[in-house]
Structure formats: structure tokens, C-alpha cells
Tab-separated table of C-alpha atoms in Angstrom:
chain	number	residue	atom	x	y	z
A	1	UNK	CA	1.653	65.014	-25.820
A	2	UNK	CA	-1.735	63.320	-24.771
A	3	UNK	CA	-0.773	60.519	-27.004
A	4	UNK	CA	2.303	59.783	-25.455
A	5	UNK	CA	0.538	59.755	-22.215
A	6	UNK	CA	-1.483	57.333	-23.336
A	7	UNK	CA	0.953	55.170	-24.954
A	8	UNK	CA	2.749	55.295	-21.714
A	9	UNK	CA	-0.159	54.121	-20.105
A	10	UNK	CA	-0.973	51.485	-22.095
A	11	UNK	CA	2.850	49.692	-21.872
A	12	UNK	CA	2.591	50.402	-18.056
A	13	UNK	CA	-0.304	47.538	-17.948
A	14	UNK	CA	1.267	45.786	-20.129
A	15	UNK	CA	4.021	45.362	-17.478
A	16	UNK	CA	1.398	44.793	-14.793
A	17	UNK	CA	-0.381	42.294	-16.300
A	18	UNK	CA	2.649	40.499	-17.231
A	19	UNK	CA	3.997	40.827	-13.796
A	20	UNK	CA	0.533	39.652	-12.312
A	21	UNK	CA	0.686	36.997	-14.599
A	22	UNK	CA	4.081	35.748	-14.069
A	23	UNK	CA	2.772	36.316	-9.877
A	24	UNK	CA	-0.244	33.943	-10.316
A	25	UNK	CA	2.146	31.715	-11.924
A	26	UNK	CA	4.698	31.485	-8.994
A	27	UNK	CA	1.568	31.319	-6.517
A	28	UNK	CA	-0.267	28.608	-8.182
A	29	UNK	CA	3.480	26.603	-8.337
A	30	UNK	CA	3.469	26.675	-4.838
A	31	UNK	CA	0.190	26.379	-3.776
A	32	UNK	CA	-1.109	24.049	-6.775
A	33	UNK	CA	-5.041	23.590	-7.928
A	34	UNK	CA	-6.436	21.222	-4.333
A	35	UNK	CA	-7.261	17.654	-6.217
A	36	UNK	CA	-9.341	15.053	-4.765
A	37	UNK	CA	-8.702	11.963	-4.946
A	38	UNK	CA	-9.629	8.254	-3.418
A	39	UNK	CA	-7.606	6.205	-2.173
A	40	UNK	CA	-8.492	2.562	-1.092
A	41	UNK	CA	-6.484	0.411	1.246
A	42	UNK	CA	-5.830	-2.153	4.568
A	43	UNK	CA	-6.553	-0.797	7.988
A	44	UNK	CA	-3.137	-2.211	9.160
A	45	UNK	CA	0.324	-1.082	10.405
A	46	UNK	CA	1.949	-1.404	7.462
A	47	UNK	CA	-0.587	0.533	5.308
A	48	UNK	CA	-0.412	3.545	8.274
A	49	UNK	CA	1.486	5.828	5.920
A	50	UNK	CA	-1.722	6.217	4.087
A	51	UNK	CA	-3.477	7.548	6.882
A	52	UNK	CA	-1.143	9.676	8.611
A	53	UNK	CA	-0.599	11.832	5.654
A	54	UNK	CA	-4.526	12.102	5.851
A	55	UNK	CA	-4.545	13.433	9.332
A	56	UNK	CA	-1.680	15.094	9.740
A	57	UNK	CA	-2.397	17.480	6.769
A	58	UNK	CA	0.541	15.756	4.162
A	59	UNK	CA	-1.698	15.739	1.737
A	60	UNK	CA	-3.387	18.758	2.233
A	61	UNK	CA	0.083	20.228	1.674
A	62	UNK	CA	0.545	18.966	-1.990
A	63	UNK	CA	-2.521	20.375	-2.617
A	64	UNK	CA	-4.267	16.709	-2.318
A	65	UNK	CA	-8.283	16.230	-0.869
A	66	UNK	CA	-7.461	12.184	-0.443
A	67	UNK	CA	-10.523	10.328	0.986
A	68	UNK	CA	-9.340	7.046	2.513
A	69	UNK	CA	-11.713	4.093	1.700
A	70	UNK	CA	-10.802	1.178	4.131
A	71	UNK	CA	-10.960	-2.064	3.071
A	72	UNK	CA	-10.482	-5.828	4.880
A	73	UNK	CA	-7.573	-6.351	2.314
A	74	UNK	CA	-5.589	-4.753	-0.008
A	75	UNK	CA	-6.450	-7.780	-2.697
A	76	UNK	CA	-10.082	-6.059	-2.162
A	77	UNK	CA	-8.927	-2.228	-2.562
A	78	UNK	CA	-6.913	-3.204	-5.804
A	79	UNK	CA	-9.865	-4.691	-6.997
A	80	UNK	CA	-12.108	-1.831	-5.870
A	81	UNK	CA	-9.836	0.431	-7.739
A	82	UNK	CA	-9.912	-1.280	-10.853
A	83	UNK	CA	-13.592	-1.034	-10.390
A	84	UNK	CA	-13.126	2.655	-11.095
A	85	UNK	CA	-14.763	2.449	-7.005
A	86	UNK	CA	-11.286	4.698	-6.236
A	87	UNK	CA	-8.219	6.199	-7.899
A	88	UNK	CA	-5.052	4.999	-6.225
A	89	UNK	CA	-5.049	1.338	-3.867
A	90	UNK	CA	-2.549	0.533	-1.719
A	91	UNK	CA	-1.645	-3.197	-1.899
A	92	UNK	CA	1.274	-6.527	-0.997
A	93	UNK	CA	2.553	-7.945	-4.209
A	94	UNK	CA	0.986	-10.944	-4.202
A	95	UNK	CA	-2.231	-9.726	-4.642
A	96	UNK	CA	-0.984	-7.688	-7.570
A	97	UNK	CA	1.207	-9.672	-9.481
A	98	UNK	CA	-1.795	-11.722	-9.363
A	99	UNK	CA	-4.053	-9.654	-11.203
A	100	UNK	CA	-1.367	-8.249	-13.565
A	101	UNK	CA	-1.223	-10.926	-16.234
A	102	UNK	CA	-5.652	-10.022	-16.210
A	103	UNK	CA	-5.509	-6.190	-16.058
A	104	UNK	CA	-2.368	-5.233	-18.247
A	105	UNK	CA	-3.822	-1.813	-17.401
A	106	UNK	CA	-2.056	-1.765	-13.881
A	107	UNK	CA	0.618	0.554	-13.008
A	108	UNK	CA	3.027	0.252	-10.062
A	109	UNK	CA	4.672	3.337	-8.481
A	110	UNK	CA	6.619	2.873	-5.537
A	111	UNK	CA	6.742	0.759	-2.580
A	112	UNK	CA	5.657	2.623	0.001
A	113	UNK	CA	6.647	0.132	3.745
A	114	UNK	CA	8.100	-3.788	3.986
A	115	UNK	CA	7.645	-6.135	7.201
A	116	UNK	CA	8.200	-9.428	7.971
A	117	UNK	CA	5.961	-9.162	10.722
A	118	UNK	CA	2.465	-9.510	9.134
A	119	UNK	CA	1.333	-12.619	9.229
A	120	UNK	CA	0.959	-14.714	12.136
A	121	UNK	CA	-0.927	-18.486	12.371
A	122	UNK	CA	-3.432	-18.747	15.334
A	123	UNK	CA	-5.191	-22.509	15.561
A	124	UNK	CA	-7.715	-23.876	18.755
A	125	UNK	CA	-5.726	-24.774	21.762
A	126	UNK	CA	-8.264	-27.879	22.361
A	127	UNK	CA	-7.424	-28.570	18.501
A	128	UNK	CA	-3.610	-30.245	19.731
A	129	UNK	CA	-1.892	-27.465	17.600
A	130	UNK	CA	1.872	-26.327	19.218
A	131	UNK	CA	4.103	-26.307	16.519
A	132	UNK	CA	3.733	-25.984	12.756
A	133	UNK	CA	4.380	-29.929	12.211
A	134	UNK	CA	0.875	-30.343	14.720
A	135	UNK	CA	-0.878	-28.335	11.439
A	136	UNK	CA	-0.621	-31.502	9.637
A	137	UNK	CA	-4.421	-33.510	9.172
A	138	UNK	CA	-5.809	-29.965	10.731
A	139	UNK	CA	-7.782	-27.952	8.524
A	140	UNK	CA	-6.414	-24.259	7.762
A	141	UNK	CA	-7.899	-21.601	6.924
A	142	UNK	CA	-6.674	-18.572	4.579
A	143	UNK	CA	-8.037	-15.966	1.740
A	144	UNK	CA	-6.701	-17.041	-1.082
A	145	UNK	CA	-4.760	-14.815	-3.588
A	146	UNK	CA	-3.475	-13.251	-0.061
A	147	UNK	CA	0.116	-12.609	1.651
A	148	UNK	CA	-1.291	-14.800	4.568
A	149	UNK	CA	-1.463	-17.850	1.688
A	150	UNK	CA	2.013	-17.298	0.720
A	151	UNK	CA	3.301	-17.063	3.926
A	152	UNK	CA	1.333	-20.318	5.113
A	153	UNK	CA	2.367	-22.667	2.520
A	154	UNK	CA	6.190	-21.176	3.115
A	155	UNK	CA	5.700	-22.259	6.014
A	156	UNK	CA	4.364	-25.750	4.717
A	157	UNK	CA	7.170	-26.160	2.169
A	158	UNK	CA	9.792	-25.216	5.532
A	159	UNK	CA	8.760	-27.950	7.687
A	160	UNK	CA	8.352	-30.670	4.934
A	161	UNK	CA	4.588	-30.980	5.157
A	162	UNK	CA	2.766	-31.455	2.182
A	163	UNK	CA	-0.191	-29.645	1.262
A	164	UNK	CA	-2.065	-33.044	0.513
A	165	UNK	CA	-1.713	-33.838	4.462
A	166	UNK	CA	-4.006	-30.412	5.668
A	167	UNK	CA	-6.784	-29.432	4.690
A	168	UNK	CA	-6.956	-25.503	3.462
A	169	UNK	CA	-9.590	-23.934	3.400
A	170	UNK	CA	-10.840	-20.256	1.844
A	171	UNK	CA	-11.785	-17.909	4.377
A	172	UNK	CA	-12.533	-13.841	4.196
A	173	UNK	CA	-10.441	-12.389	6.582
A	174	UNK	CA	-13.297	-10.855	8.665
A	175	UNK	CA	-15.257	-13.823	9.374
A	176	UNK	CA	-11.728	-15.792	10.954
A	177	UNK	CA	-13.017	-14.825	14.415
A	178	UNK	CA	-16.071	-16.727	13.284
A	179	UNK	CA	-14.999	-19.692	11.575
A	180	UNK	CA	-12.675	-20.469	14.651
A	181	UNK	CA	-14.486	-20.001	17.321
A	182	UNK	CA	-17.195	-21.909	15.506
A	183	UNK	CA	-14.675	-24.555	15.366
A	184	UNK	CA	-14.879	-25.201	11.165
A	185	UNK	CA	-11.234	-24.844	11.336
A	186	UNK	CA	-8.798	-26.025	13.186
A	187	UNK	CA	-6.064	-22.791	12.757
A	188	UNK	CA	-6.179	-19.452	10.649
A	189	UNK	CA	-3.218	-17.753	8.944
A	190	UNK	CA	-4.405	-14.128	9.168
A	191	UNK	CA	-3.150	-10.364	9.645
A	192	UNK	CA	-3.591	-7.611	11.967
A	193	UNK	CA	-6.096	-6.236	13.201
A	194	UNK	CA	-8.375	-9.115	12.064
A	195	UNK	CA	-5.476	-11.407	14.300
A	196	UNK	CA	-5.937	-9.356	17.362
A	197	UNK	CA	-9.583	-10.107	17.498
A	198	UNK	CA	-9.031	-13.874	17.072
A	199	UNK	CA	-7.165	-13.464	19.644
A	200	UNK	CA	-9.301	-12.497	22.021
A	201	UNK	CA	-12.065	-14.691	20.482
A	202	UNK	CA	-10.680	-17.934	21.344
A	203	UNK	CA	-9.833	-19.501	24.305
A	204	UNK	CA	-5.940	-19.743	24.677
A	205	UNK	CA	-5.081	-19.256	21.652
A	206	UNK	CA	-2.052	-20.391	19.955
A	207	UNK	CA	0.003	-18.258	17.747
A	208	UNK	CA	2.737	-18.995	15.963
A	209	UNK	CA	4.786	-16.991	13.360
A	210	UNK	CA	8.705	-17.111	11.944
A	211	UNK	CA	9.585	-13.884	11.221
A	212	UNK	CA	12.185	-15.190	8.426
A	213	UNK	CA	10.222	-16.698	6.521
A	214	UNK	CA	8.129	-14.309	4.508
A	215	UNK	CA	8.756	-10.378	3.639
A	216	UNK	CA	5.221	-8.634	2.941
A	217	UNK	CA	5.787	-5.024	0.550
A	218	UNK	CA	2.688	-2.234	0.422
A	219	UNK	CA	2.646	-0.840	-3.413
A	220	UNK	CA	0.917	2.050	-4.549
A	221	UNK	CA	-0.792	1.557	-7.879
A	222	UNK	CA	-3.202	2.898	-10.347
A	223	UNK	CA	-4.439	2.386	-13.621
A	224	UNK	CA	-3.383	3.481	-17.349
A	225	UNK	CA	-6.993	3.672	-18.719
A	226	UNK	CA	-8.103	5.966	-16.331
A	227	UNK	CA	-7.142	10.129	-15.481
A	228	UNK	CA	-3.732	11.094	-14.784
A	229	UNK	CA	-2.950	11.017	-11.364
A	230	UNK	CA	-0.352	13.470	-9.074
A	231	UNK	CA	1.313	10.726	-7.909
A	232	UNK	CA	4.881	12.830	-7.486
A	233	UNK	CA	2.764	14.520	-4.679
A	234	UNK	CA	1.140	11.429	-3.196
A	235	UNK	CA	4.483	10.159	-2.792
A	236	UNK	CA	5.997	13.820	-1.562
A	237	UNK	CA	3.156	13.509	1.395
A	238	UNK	CA	3.920	9.542	1.797
A	239	UNK	CA	7.228	10.628	2.324
A	240	UNK	CA	6.403	12.603	5.303
A	241	UNK	CA	3.664	10.421	6.814
A	242	UNK	CA	6.922	7.425	6.908
A	243	UNK	CA	9.444	10.017	8.525
A	244	UNK	CA	6.340	10.274	11.114
A	245	UNK	CA	5.662	7.010	11.445
A	246	UNK	CA	10.278	6.328	11.639
A	247	UNK	CA	9.936	8.844	14.468
A	248	UNK	CA	8.965	7.952	18.145
A	249	UNK	CA	5.783	10.448	18.313
A	250	UNK	CA	2.782	9.231	20.375
A	251	UNK	CA	0.253	10.764	18.210
A	252	UNK	CA	1.488	8.713	15.530
A	253	UNK	CA	0.294	5.487	17.729
A	254	UNK	CA	-2.666	6.943	18.874
A	255	UNK	CA	-3.920	7.713	15.499
A	256	UNK	CA	-2.905	4.130	14.218
A	257	UNK	CA	-4.231	2.566	17.223
A	258	UNK	CA	-7.530	4.531	16.250
A	259	UNK	CA	-7.724	3.552	12.286
A	260	UNK	CA	-6.621	0.196	12.562
A	261	UNK	CA	-8.830	-0.615	15.921
A	262	UNK	CA	-6.200	-2.456	17.605
A	263	UNK	CA	-5.009	-1.432	21.565
A	264	UNK	CA	-2.185	1.224	21.432
A	265	UNK	CA	0.221	-1.787	22.951
A	266	UNK	CA	-0.499	-3.745	20.427
A	267	UNK	CA	0.580	-0.950	17.533
A	268	UNK	CA	3.793	-0.217	19.491
A	269	UNK	CA	5.429	-3.107	19.354
A	270	UNK	CA	4.875	-3.645	16.559
A	271	UNK	CA	6.090	-0.487	14.384
A	272	UNK	CA	9.634	-1.370	14.985
A	273	UNK	CA	9.266	-4.441	12.750
A	274	UNK	CA	8.275	-2.150	9.557
A	275	UNK	CA	10.842	-0.627	7.368
A	276	UNK	CA	8.839	2.699	5.810
A	277	UNK	CA	10.570	3.693	3.262
A	278	UNK	CA	9.333	4.946	-0.066
A	279	UNK	CA	11.796	2.684	-2.938
A	280	UNK	CA	11.492	0.618	-5.562
A	281	UNK	CA	13.975	-2.217	-5.761
A	282	UNK	CA	14.804	-5.541	-8.141
A	283	UNK	CA	14.719	-7.237	-4.830
A	284	UNK	CA	10.417	-7.331	-5.592
A	285	UNK	CA	10.822	-8.823	-8.735
A	286	UNK	CA	12.685	-11.622	-7.268
A	287	UNK	CA	9.975	-12.387	-5.084
A	288	UNK	CA	7.092	-12.268	-7.514
A	289	UNK	CA	8.815	-15.265	-9.170
A	290	UNK	CA	9.540	-16.992	-5.883
A	291	UNK	CA	5.815	-16.347	-5.080
A	292	UNK	CA	4.209	-17.420	-8.539
A	293	UNK	CA	6.463	-20.673	-8.368
A	294	UNK	CA	5.189	-21.174	-4.898
A	295	UNK	CA	1.777	-20.813	-6.189
A	296	UNK	CA	1.779	-22.797	-9.536
A	297	UNK	CA	4.687	-25.090	-8.809
A	298	UNK	CA	8.433	-24.865	-11.224
A	299	UNK	CA	6.746	-24.831	-14.177
A	300	UNK	CA	4.464	-21.549	-13.178
A	301	UNK	CA	4.361	-18.853	-15.558
A	302	UNK	CA	5.703	-15.628	-13.904
A	303	UNK	CA	3.639	-12.264	-14.784
A	304	UNK	CA	5.570	-9.739	-16.628
A	305	UNK	CA	5.475	-7.192	-14.296
A	306	UNK	CA	8.049	-4.827	-15.913
A	307	UNK	CA	5.976	-3.341	-18.265
A	308	UNK	CA	3.413	-2.764	-15.179
A	309	UNK	CA	5.973	-0.377	-13.193
A	310	UNK	CA	6.545	3.474	-13.735
A	311	UNK	CA	9.733	4.767	-12.268
A	312	UNK	CA	9.132	7.860	-13.424
A	313	UNK	CA	7.888	9.809	-10.217
A	314	UNK	CA	9.918	8.032	-8.299
A	315	UNK	CA	12.638	9.132	-9.844
A	316	UNK	CA	12.295	13.011	-10.081
A	317	UNK	CA	10.999	13.187	-6.262
A	318	UNK	CA	14.078	10.416	-5.040
A	319	UNK	CA	16.306	9.466	-7.518
A	320	UNK	CA	18.440	7.452	-4.852
A	321	UNK	CA	15.107	5.203	-4.396
A	322	UNK	CA	14.974	3.816	-8.024
A	323	UNK	CA	17.463	1.105	-8.287
A	324	UNK	CA	14.792	-1.318	-9.998
A	325	UNK	CA	16.904	-2.283	-13.064
A	326	UNK	CA	14.698	-0.623	-15.526
A	327	UNK	CA	14.997	0.422	-19.389
A	328	UNK	CA	12.170	2.121	-19.788
A	329	UNK	CA	11.510	5.853	-20.331
A	330	UNK	CA	11.454	8.629	-17.290
A	331	UNK	CA	8.023	10.176	-18.035
A	332	UNK	CA	4.874	7.960	-18.111
A	333	UNK	CA	0.759	9.146	-19.557
A	334	UNK	CA	-0.424	7.919	-16.122
A	335	UNK	CA	2.183	10.620	-13.920
A	336	UNK	CA	1.285	13.645	-13.716
A	337	UNK	CA	4.466	15.740	-13.244
A	338	UNK	CA	4.598	18.156	-10.419
A	339	UNK	CA	5.626	20.415	-13.147
A	340	UNK	CA	2.630	20.554	-14.903
A	341	UNK	CA	-1.178	22.600	-14.560
A	342	UNK	CA	-3.172	20.918	-12.644
A	343	UNK	CA	-6.142	22.588	-13.923
A	344	UNK	CA	-5.968	20.910	-17.330
A	345	UNK	CA	-6.513	17.816	-15.037
A	346	UNK	CA	-9.383	15.840	-13.178
A	347	UNK	CA	-8.372	13.603	-10.431
A	348	UNK	CA	-11.974	12.299	-11.083
């Protein structure tokens, strides 16, 4: 009798243990182990989903402790990610494809947003610049390898201005206002928040913008030779942040104004011209091909971006957002599915 009692007790303990493990597994699936990530980005409206996701708890809801590391441009954020200073980066398509040929470890997971109102040409009034054709013979500042360079060259081509008839100089975005005020350059091609700083610094600035000629995309990227990333969880948080950005929540405007160091009215004015939506579309590859030819001429080598694209995290989470014509695996060693155990991975 005592033997049977002990046997029943043993069975009960086994059942409770199994139930406990099952309960822990279920709880762990809902509340995954927290992971620390460093995300490099530029304080711009189009990149606002990262800051909003951090400020409003969207990353935390996914079990992510994300530190937003600001850089003057997406180009610099990308370079920092490649150097190991941050784990992930958000960047426009121009620095991305220019780095693709040299850094085959790059991986692109998704486009986070797009806009046709991202870059302006701001000129000194006393240099007699009122229209794009007045740029002939002028000295124009732009940060090489960025979307601003693409915008400027596209504008020159649109107005039939040969590049030999202007002098284009490489100026970091954070130095643009100083160079224009000093008179070293006649005009600058720049984005927010630096555009507002240039505008405030100049007397009677001349501002030119054409929304038709260029669409900028903002993309989430990482490295294939780095630690495995919880990309699907990052994208889920960003999608919630994108929904906030599409809303009329005044708290979102306040947070963007603070983060970008912009006037609140400027943010409210520019937000409707930004499309915040996760996607992977073939149009991105077409734009990259056109940009490569714009910088290098018709015979330029177009980077092969297909090996760098991993649609698996976005396809698992939001399959209708993936329309890029890819015939590649649905799983990738750089992205961690939600079903995987985060405890076996270290974000750093």
C-alpha cells in the first residue's frame, strides 16, 4: 500500500512538472525574454517610427530594450552599423545601394516609410538665385552619397543644366548652415532638421523643392555576419508606431518635434507628405538602378541587391506587404522567428 501511495505521488509530481513546463513555455511565448538592441538612425520625420516605438512602449511590448542612437544622416547610421557600433540601422536607399558592392554582409529586411518631400535646395538671396536655372555658375553644397545628391542631380537634369556648369562641393549636413552663412557656397541641398536651421540662419532664404522628381524610401538593415536579430519583433513594433504616425495624435507630433528639434508646426505640415507603411516592393530595385545610372552614367554597374534582401520576417508577419519579385528562401540565418527561443541568442 505504501508503495502504491509513493507511486501515485511520483506520477502526480511528473504531471505537475509537465504542466508547469507547459505553462512556462506558454508564458514565455507571450512574454519573451527581453533583448537589448542598439538602433542607429537619423532624427528625421521619415525615421520617426523608431523613436515613436521607443517612446510609446511599442518595442517594450515586444520584449525589446531598444536604445535609439542618433546620427546626422542615415548614411552615417549605416556606417556605424557596419562598424559594429549599433546592431541595426535605418537608412535611405542611396547610401544602402552604394555600400552594397563593398559590404556583402548587408541585409535589407523592409522599407519602413517613403516620402516625396524630404530634400530642399536653399539658396542665398544675395546670390541672385530664384529658380533652378539660376544655379548655373553657382557653388552648391551637398552631402555626397546621400539622397540629397540624387535629388540635386535629378533637378539639374530636369532643367537641362549640365553638371560642368555648376560647382558641387561635398559638405556634411551639420555644417551646411555655417557654410552658407559664411558665403562659401551659394546654395545647399539639404533635408530636415538641417533645412530649418539653414532657413533660420539666412536672411531671406530662397527655398526650392519639386515633389515630382524624387521619392525617398527609409529602410531597416543589418548584417549577415552579426548576431541573429529578432527582426520580426522589431517590425511588429514599427508597424504599431507607423499606425500612430498615421493617426492624428498630438502626442506623436510633440515627440517628433522634440526628437527632430523642429518646430511643432513644421512637423504637422510635413507629416501628411510621408507614407508610413511596411513594404518590400520591386519599385525599390528600379529606383536603385536609375540612381546608379544617374551617378555613373548609362554604362554604370548596377548593384545586385537581390542577394541582400531577406523578406522572411516581413512575410511571416505581414505577407501582403511583400510584392518584390524574389524567389529565395523564406528563412534567413540573420532573422529570428518569433517561435525561436530568444534565450539562446544574444542581441549583442
